[in-house]
Coordinates of C-alpha atoms in Angstrom, one line a residue:
P1 CA 0.0 0.0 0.0
R2 CA 2.9 2.4 0.6
C3 CA 4.0 2.3 -3.0
I4 CA 0.4 2.7 -4.2
K5 CA 0.0 5.8 -2.0
S6 CA 3.3 7.2 -3.2
Q7 CA 2.2 6.7 -6.8
L8 CA -1.1 8.4 -6.2
Q9 CA 0.6 11.3 -4.4
S10 CA 2.7 11.9 -7.5
L11 CA -0.7 12.6 -9.3
L12 CA -1.7 15.4 -6.9
L13 CA -2.6 18.7 -8.6
M14 CA -2.0 17.2 -12.0
Y15 CA -4.6 16.3 -14.7
D16 CA -4.9 12.6 -15.2
S17 CA -7.0 11.2 -18.0
N18 CA -7.7 7.9 -16.1
L19 CA -9.2 9.9 -13.2
G20 CA -10.9 12.3 -15.6
G21 CA -9.7 15.3 -13.7
V22 CA -7.2 16.8 -11.2
L23 CA -6.6 14.9 -8.0
I24 CA -6.8 17.5 -5.3
S25 CA -6.5 15.5 -2.1
L26 CA -6.1 12.0 -0.7
E27 CA -7.2 10.6 2.6
D28 CA -4.8 8.4 4.5
G29 CA -5.1 4.7 4.0
V30 CA -5.1 2.5 1.0
S31 CA -7.1 -0.8 1.1
L32 CA -6.0 -3.6 -1.1
L33 CA -8.9 -5.5 -2.6
P34 CA -9.0 -9.2 -3.4
M35 CA -8.1 -10.2 -6.9
D36 CA -10.6 -12.4 -8.8
S37 CA -9.2 -15.5 -10.5
G38 CA -10.8 -15.3 -13.9
G39 CA -8.6 -18.1 -15.4
N40 CA -7.9 -16.1 -18.6
G41 CA -4.2 -16.4 -18.6
S42 CA -3.9 -13.4 -16.4
G43 CA -2.4 -15.1 -13.4
G44 CA -5.5 -16.9 -12.2
N45 CA -5.6 -20.5 -11.2
G46 CA -7.6 -21.7 -14.2
N47 CA -10.5 -23.0 -12.2
R48 CA -13.4 -21.0 -13.5
G49 CA -15.8 -22.0 -10.8
E50 CA -13.6 -20.8 -7.9
R51 CA -13.0 -17.3 -6.7
N52 CA -9.6 -16.4 -5.4
T53 CA -10.0 -14.2 -2.4
L54 CA -6.3 -13.6 -1.9
T55 CA -5.2 -10.0 -1.6
G56 CA -2.1 -9.2 -3.7
G57 CA -1.0 -8.4 -7.1
R58 CA -1.2 -10.1 -10.5
I59 CA 1.2 -10.2 -13.4
V60 CA -0.8 -9.7 -16.6
D61 CA 0.5 -11.5 -19.7
D62 CA 4.1 -10.4 -20.3
L63 CA 3.7 -6.9 -18.9
P64 CA 6.4 -5.7 -16.6
Y65 CA 4.0 -4.4 -14.0
I66 CA 2.1 -6.0 -11.1
H67 CA -1.6 -5.1 -11.1
Y68 CA -3.4 -4.5 -7.9
R69 CA -7.0 -3.7 -7.0
F70 CA -7.2 -1.1 -4.3
Q71 CA -9.5 1.5 -2.8
V72 CA -8.7 4.9 -1.6
K73 CA -10.7 8.0 -0.9
G74 CA -9.8 11.3 -2.5
L75 CA -11.2 14.5 -4.1
V76 CA -11.0 14.9 -7.9
F77 CA -11.7 18.2 -9.6
C78 CA -13.5 17.4 -12.9
P79 CA -15.6 20.2 -14.3
A80 CA -17.8 19.5 -17.2
V81 CA -18.1 21.6 -20.4
G82 CA -20.6 24.4 -19.8
M83 CA -20.1 24.6 -16.1
K84 CA -19.4 28.0 -14.7
L85 CA -16.3 28.3 -12.5
K86 CA -15.4 31.2 -10.3
G87 CA -11.8 32.3 -10.2
Q88 CA -9.4 35.1 -9.6
V89 CA -7.6 36.6 -12.6
I90 CA -3.8 36.6 -12.0
E91 CA -2.6 37.5 -15.5
C92 CA -4.1 39.2 -18.5
T93 CA -2.3 39.3 -21.8
P94 CA -3.3 39.8 -25.4
T95 CA -3.1 36.0 -26.0
Y96 CA -4.8 34.5 -22.8
I97 CA -6.1 35.1 -19.3
T98 CA -4.8 33.1 -16.4
L99 CA -6.9 32.6 -13.3
T100 CA -6.8 30.5 -10.2
I101 CA -9.8 28.4 -9.1
H102 CA -10.3 27.5 -5.5
H103 CA -6.9 29.1 -4.8
I104 CA -5.2 25.9 -6.1
L105 CA -5.7 25.3 -9.8
S106 CA -4.3 27.5 -12.5
T107 CA -6.4 27.8 -15.7
K108 CA -5.7 29.6 -18.9
I109 CA -8.4 30.9 -21.3
S110 CA -7.1 31.3 -24.9
T111 CA -7.7 34.2 -27.2
E112 CA -9.8 31.9 -29.4
K113 CA -12.2 31.1 -26.6
L114 CA -12.4 34.7 -25.5
H115 CA -13.2 35.9 -29.0
Q116 CA -15.9 33.1 -29.3
Q117 CA -17.6 34.6 -26.2
G118 CA -17.6 38.1 -27.7
F119 CA -14.6 39.5 -25.8
V120 CA -12.0 41.9 -27.3
Y121 CA -8.6 42.9 -25.9
N122 CA -8.1 46.6 -25.2
S123 CA -4.4 47.3 -25.6
M124 CA -4.8 50.7 -24.0
T125 CA -6.3 49.4 -20.7
L126 CA -4.6 45.9 -21.0
E127 CA -7.9 44.1 -20.3
W128 CA -10.4 42.0 -22.1
T129 CA -13.9 43.4 -22.4
R130 CA -17.2 42.4 -24.0
E131 CA -17.9 43.9 -27.4
R132 CA -20.8 46.4 -27.4
D133 CA -23.8 45.8 -29.5
E134 CA -25.3 48.4 -31.9
A135 CA -27.4 50.0 -29.1
G136 CA -24.1 50.7 -27.2
T137 CA -24.8 48.3 -24.4
A138 CA -22.3 45.6 -23.3
N139 CA -23.3 42.0 -24.1
N140 CA -22.8 40.7 -20.6
G141 CA -24.9 37.6 -20.7
D142 CA -24.7 35.9 -17.3
E143 CA -20.9 35.1 -17.2

């Protein structure tokens, strides 16, 4: 469990596609789960009717890794497209805006995305603002 915990800690505050987001925190304690036998050439005992309830790892085919089943509690940040996130702007340039979310995660919004939402960069004030419509009012929407 110590090696598993160490491997998981290396994923903290990094995006991981297997998790589908950013691992923000881990609780102490990793529980190893029993491996099922399967009998498919993956290290099982070949008896399809039996269940192997031993806890440990399994070597799969010729892969150089030992596979474990385990359980751990943690918090994963995984926003969905269209969700509104609240953050603090920490950098504003002509090519992107950088902001922090929850005082932990750094996010960049590209020029392309800003233009798609109707923003333009003002090189005099060094900030992004919404374009004004023909009536002279800002198109604020609800962002």
